[in-house]
mmCIF file of C-alpha atoms in Angstrom:
data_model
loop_
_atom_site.group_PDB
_atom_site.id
_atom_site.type_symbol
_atom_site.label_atom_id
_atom_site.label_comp_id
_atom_site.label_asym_id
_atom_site.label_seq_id
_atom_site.Cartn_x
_atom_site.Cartn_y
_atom_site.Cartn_z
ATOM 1 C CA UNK A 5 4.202 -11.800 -10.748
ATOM 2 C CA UNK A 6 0.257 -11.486 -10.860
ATOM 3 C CA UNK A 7 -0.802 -14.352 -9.393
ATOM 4 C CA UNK A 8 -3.610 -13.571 -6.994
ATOM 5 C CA UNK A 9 -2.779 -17.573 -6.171
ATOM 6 C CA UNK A 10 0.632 -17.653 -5.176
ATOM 7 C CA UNK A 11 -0.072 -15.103 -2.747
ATOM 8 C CA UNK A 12 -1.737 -15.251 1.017
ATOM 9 C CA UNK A 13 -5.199 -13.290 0.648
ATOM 10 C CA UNK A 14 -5.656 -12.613 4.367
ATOM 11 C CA UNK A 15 -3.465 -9.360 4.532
ATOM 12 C CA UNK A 16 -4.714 -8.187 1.242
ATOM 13 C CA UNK A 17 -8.633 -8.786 2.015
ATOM 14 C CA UNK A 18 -7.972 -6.676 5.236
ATOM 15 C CA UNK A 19 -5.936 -4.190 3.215
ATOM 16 C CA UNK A 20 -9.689 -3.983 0.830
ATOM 17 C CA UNK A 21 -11.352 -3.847 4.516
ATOM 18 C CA UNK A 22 -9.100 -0.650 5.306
ATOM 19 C CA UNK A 23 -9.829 0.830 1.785
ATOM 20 C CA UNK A 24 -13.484 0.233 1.738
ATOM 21 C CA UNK A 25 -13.536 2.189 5.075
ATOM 22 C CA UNK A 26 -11.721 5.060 4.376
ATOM 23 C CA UNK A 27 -14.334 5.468 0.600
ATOM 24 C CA UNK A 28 -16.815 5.313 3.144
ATOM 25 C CA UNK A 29 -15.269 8.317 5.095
ATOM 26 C CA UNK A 30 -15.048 10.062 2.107
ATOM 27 C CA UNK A 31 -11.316 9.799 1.441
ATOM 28 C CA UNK A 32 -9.845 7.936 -1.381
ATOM 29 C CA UNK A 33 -10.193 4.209 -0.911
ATOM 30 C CA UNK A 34 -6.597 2.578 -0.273
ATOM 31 C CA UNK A 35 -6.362 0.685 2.690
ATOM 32 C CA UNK A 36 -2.413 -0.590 3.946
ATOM 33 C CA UNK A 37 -1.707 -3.557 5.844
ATOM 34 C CA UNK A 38 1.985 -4.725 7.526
ATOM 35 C CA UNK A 39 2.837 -8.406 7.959
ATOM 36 C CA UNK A 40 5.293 -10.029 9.942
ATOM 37 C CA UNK A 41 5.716 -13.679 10.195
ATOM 38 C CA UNK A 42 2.068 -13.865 8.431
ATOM 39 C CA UNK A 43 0.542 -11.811 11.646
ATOM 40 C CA UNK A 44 -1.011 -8.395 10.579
ATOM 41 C CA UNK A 45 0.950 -5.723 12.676
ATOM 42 C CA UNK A 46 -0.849 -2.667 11.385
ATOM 43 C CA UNK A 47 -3.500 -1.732 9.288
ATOM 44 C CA UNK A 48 -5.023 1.874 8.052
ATOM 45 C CA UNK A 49 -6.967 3.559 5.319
ATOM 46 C CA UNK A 50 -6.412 6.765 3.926
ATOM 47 C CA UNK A 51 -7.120 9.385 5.922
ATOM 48 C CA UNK A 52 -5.577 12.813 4.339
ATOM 49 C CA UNK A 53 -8.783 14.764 4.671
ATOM 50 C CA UNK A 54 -9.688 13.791 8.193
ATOM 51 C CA UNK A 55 -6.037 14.324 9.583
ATOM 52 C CA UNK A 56 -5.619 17.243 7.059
ATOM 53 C CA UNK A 57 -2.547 15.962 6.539
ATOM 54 C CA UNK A 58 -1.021 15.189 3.236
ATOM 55 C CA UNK A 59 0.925 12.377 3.967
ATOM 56 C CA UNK A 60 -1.556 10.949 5.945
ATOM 57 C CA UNK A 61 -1.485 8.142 2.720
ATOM 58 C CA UNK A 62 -2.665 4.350 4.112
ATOM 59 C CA UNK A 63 0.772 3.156 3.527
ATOM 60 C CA UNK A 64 2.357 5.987 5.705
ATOM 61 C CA UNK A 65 -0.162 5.039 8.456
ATOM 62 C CA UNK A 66 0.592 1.567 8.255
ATOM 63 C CA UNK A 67 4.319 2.034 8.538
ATOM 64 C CA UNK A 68 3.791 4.658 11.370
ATOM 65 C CA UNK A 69 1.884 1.760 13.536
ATOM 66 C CA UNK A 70 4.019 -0.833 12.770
ATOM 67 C CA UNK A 71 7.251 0.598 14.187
ATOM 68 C CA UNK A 72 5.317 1.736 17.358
ATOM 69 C CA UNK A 73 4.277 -1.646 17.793
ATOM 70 C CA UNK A 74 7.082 -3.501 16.919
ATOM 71 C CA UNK A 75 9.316 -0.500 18.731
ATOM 72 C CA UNK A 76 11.364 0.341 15.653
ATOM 73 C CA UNK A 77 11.938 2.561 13.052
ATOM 74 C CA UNK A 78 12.769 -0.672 10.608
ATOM 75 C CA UNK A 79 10.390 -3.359 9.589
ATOM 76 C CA UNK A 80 12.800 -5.719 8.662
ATOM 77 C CA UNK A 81 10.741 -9.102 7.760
ATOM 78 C CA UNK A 82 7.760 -7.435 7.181
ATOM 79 C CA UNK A 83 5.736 -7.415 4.160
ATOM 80 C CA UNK A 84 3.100 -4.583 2.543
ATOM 81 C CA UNK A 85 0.353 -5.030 1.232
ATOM 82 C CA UNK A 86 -1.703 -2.486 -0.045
ATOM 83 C CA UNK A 87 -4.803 -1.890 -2.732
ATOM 84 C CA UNK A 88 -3.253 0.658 -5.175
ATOM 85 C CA UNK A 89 0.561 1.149 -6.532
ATOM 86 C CA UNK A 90 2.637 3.204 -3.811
ATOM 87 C CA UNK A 91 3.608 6.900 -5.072
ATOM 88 C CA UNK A 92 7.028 8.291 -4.852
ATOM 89 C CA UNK A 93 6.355 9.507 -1.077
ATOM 90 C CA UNK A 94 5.355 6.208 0.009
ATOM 91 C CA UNK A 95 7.925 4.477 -2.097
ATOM 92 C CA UNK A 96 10.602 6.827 0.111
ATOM 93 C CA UNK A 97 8.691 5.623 3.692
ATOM 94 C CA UNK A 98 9.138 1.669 2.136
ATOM 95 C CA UNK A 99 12.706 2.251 1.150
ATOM 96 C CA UNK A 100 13.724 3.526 4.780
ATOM 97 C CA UNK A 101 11.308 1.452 6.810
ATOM 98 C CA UNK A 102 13.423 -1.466 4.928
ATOM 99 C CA UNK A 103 10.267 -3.807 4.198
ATOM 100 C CA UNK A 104 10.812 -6.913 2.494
ATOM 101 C CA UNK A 105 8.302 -7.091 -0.089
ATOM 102 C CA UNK A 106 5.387 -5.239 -1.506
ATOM 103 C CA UNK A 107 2.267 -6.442 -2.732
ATOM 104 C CA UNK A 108 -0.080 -4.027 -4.539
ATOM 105 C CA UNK A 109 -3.424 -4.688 -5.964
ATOM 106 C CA UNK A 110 -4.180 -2.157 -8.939
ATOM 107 C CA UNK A 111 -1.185 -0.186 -11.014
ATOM 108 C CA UNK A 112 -1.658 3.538 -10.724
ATOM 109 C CA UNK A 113 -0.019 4.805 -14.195
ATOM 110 C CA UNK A 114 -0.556 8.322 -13.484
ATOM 111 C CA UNK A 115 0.635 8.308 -9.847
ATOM 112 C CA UNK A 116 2.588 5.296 -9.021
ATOM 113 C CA UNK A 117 6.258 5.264 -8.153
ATOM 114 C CA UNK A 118 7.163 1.430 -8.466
ATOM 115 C CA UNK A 119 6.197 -0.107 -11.723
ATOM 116 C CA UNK A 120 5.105 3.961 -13.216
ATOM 117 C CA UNK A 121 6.368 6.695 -13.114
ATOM 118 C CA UNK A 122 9.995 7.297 -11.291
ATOM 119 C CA UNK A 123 9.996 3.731 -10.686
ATOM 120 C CA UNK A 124 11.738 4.562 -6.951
ATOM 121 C CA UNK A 125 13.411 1.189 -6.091
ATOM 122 C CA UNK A 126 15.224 1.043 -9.779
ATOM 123 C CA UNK A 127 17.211 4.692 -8.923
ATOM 124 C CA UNK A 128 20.779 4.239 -7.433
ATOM 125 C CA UNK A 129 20.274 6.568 -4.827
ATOM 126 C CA UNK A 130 17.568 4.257 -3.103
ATOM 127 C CA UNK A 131 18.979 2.782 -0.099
ATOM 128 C CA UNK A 132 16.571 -0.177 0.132
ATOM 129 C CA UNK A 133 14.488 -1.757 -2.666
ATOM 130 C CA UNK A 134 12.061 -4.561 -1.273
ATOM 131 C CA UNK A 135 10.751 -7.196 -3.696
ATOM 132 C CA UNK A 136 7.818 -5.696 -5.792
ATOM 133 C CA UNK A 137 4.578 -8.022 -6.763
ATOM 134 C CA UNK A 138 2.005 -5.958 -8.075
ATOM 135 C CA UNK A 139 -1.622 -7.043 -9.672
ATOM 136 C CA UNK A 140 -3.049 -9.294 -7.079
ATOM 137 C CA UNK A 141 -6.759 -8.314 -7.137
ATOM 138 C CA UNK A 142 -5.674 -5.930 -9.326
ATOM 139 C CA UNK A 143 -9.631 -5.330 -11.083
ATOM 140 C CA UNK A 144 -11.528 -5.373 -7.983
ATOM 141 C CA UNK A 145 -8.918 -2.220 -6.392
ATOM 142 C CA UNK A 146 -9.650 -0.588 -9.920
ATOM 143 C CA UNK A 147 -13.482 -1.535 -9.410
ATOM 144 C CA UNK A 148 -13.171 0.054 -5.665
ATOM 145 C CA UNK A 149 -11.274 3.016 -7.077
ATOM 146 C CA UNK A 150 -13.597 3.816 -9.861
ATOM 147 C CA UNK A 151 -17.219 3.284 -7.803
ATOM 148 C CA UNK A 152 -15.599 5.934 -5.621
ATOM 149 C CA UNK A 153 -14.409 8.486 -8.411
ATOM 150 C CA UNK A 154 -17.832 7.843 -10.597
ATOM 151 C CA UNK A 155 -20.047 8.470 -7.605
ATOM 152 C CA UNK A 156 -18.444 11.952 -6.366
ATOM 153 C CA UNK A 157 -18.831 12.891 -10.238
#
């Protein structure tokens, strides 16, 4: 499904509020927001280079807050949603955290993990696959994404 309609935009808008913030720190602009019960739990933007941390990814640090606040290492009932397809590391974190759904804005071909690439949750050695929906907002993440890219050119 695509359906930018069919979807609640609050958690996603606040996901673009996370990404915007972390271009404006300089790191990649993906911002990551968890949902449970249609209250935002946790929220982050990228922040690899300022952590120096590789897996410092928005989703990561969205997961990360979201079981200290909710005081467990599953986020059963929550929802994702996040500005640009997951990659396989993130795709792991989902799987294990046990999410219920994922919402992504734009498809990363190159190095996505859902709908691209390994396409994680289709493998039988994943031990959780939440519901996928991916292209909600999908041109203005790709917008977001490319300002960012173009102007460090």
């Amino acid at each position: 499904m695509s359906s930018k309609d069919t979807f609640p935009s609050d958690p996603l808008t606040r996901a673009f509020d996370e990404a915007r913030a972390a271009g404006a720190r300089g790191e990649v602009p993906v911002g990551a927001v968890v949902v449970r019960d249609g209250q935002v739990i946790a929220a982050a933007g990228n922040r690899t280079m300022a952590d120096r941390d590789p897996t410092a990814h928005a989703e990561i640090l969205a997961i990360r807050a979201a079981c200290a606040a909710l005081g467990s290492e599953r986020l059963v009932g929550c929802d994702l949603y996040v500005t640009l397809e997951p990659c396989a590391m993130c795709a792991g974190a989902l799987s294990f955290a046990r999410l219920r759904r994922v919402y992504y804005a734009a498809p990363d071909p190159k190095g996505g993990a859902l709908d691209h690439g390994p396409r994680f949750f289709a493998q039988p050695t994943c031990h959780h696959a939440p519901e996928v929906y991916g292209g909600l907002r999908e041109s203005e993440a790709a917008e977001l994404l490319r300002d960012f890219f173009r102007d460090r050119r």
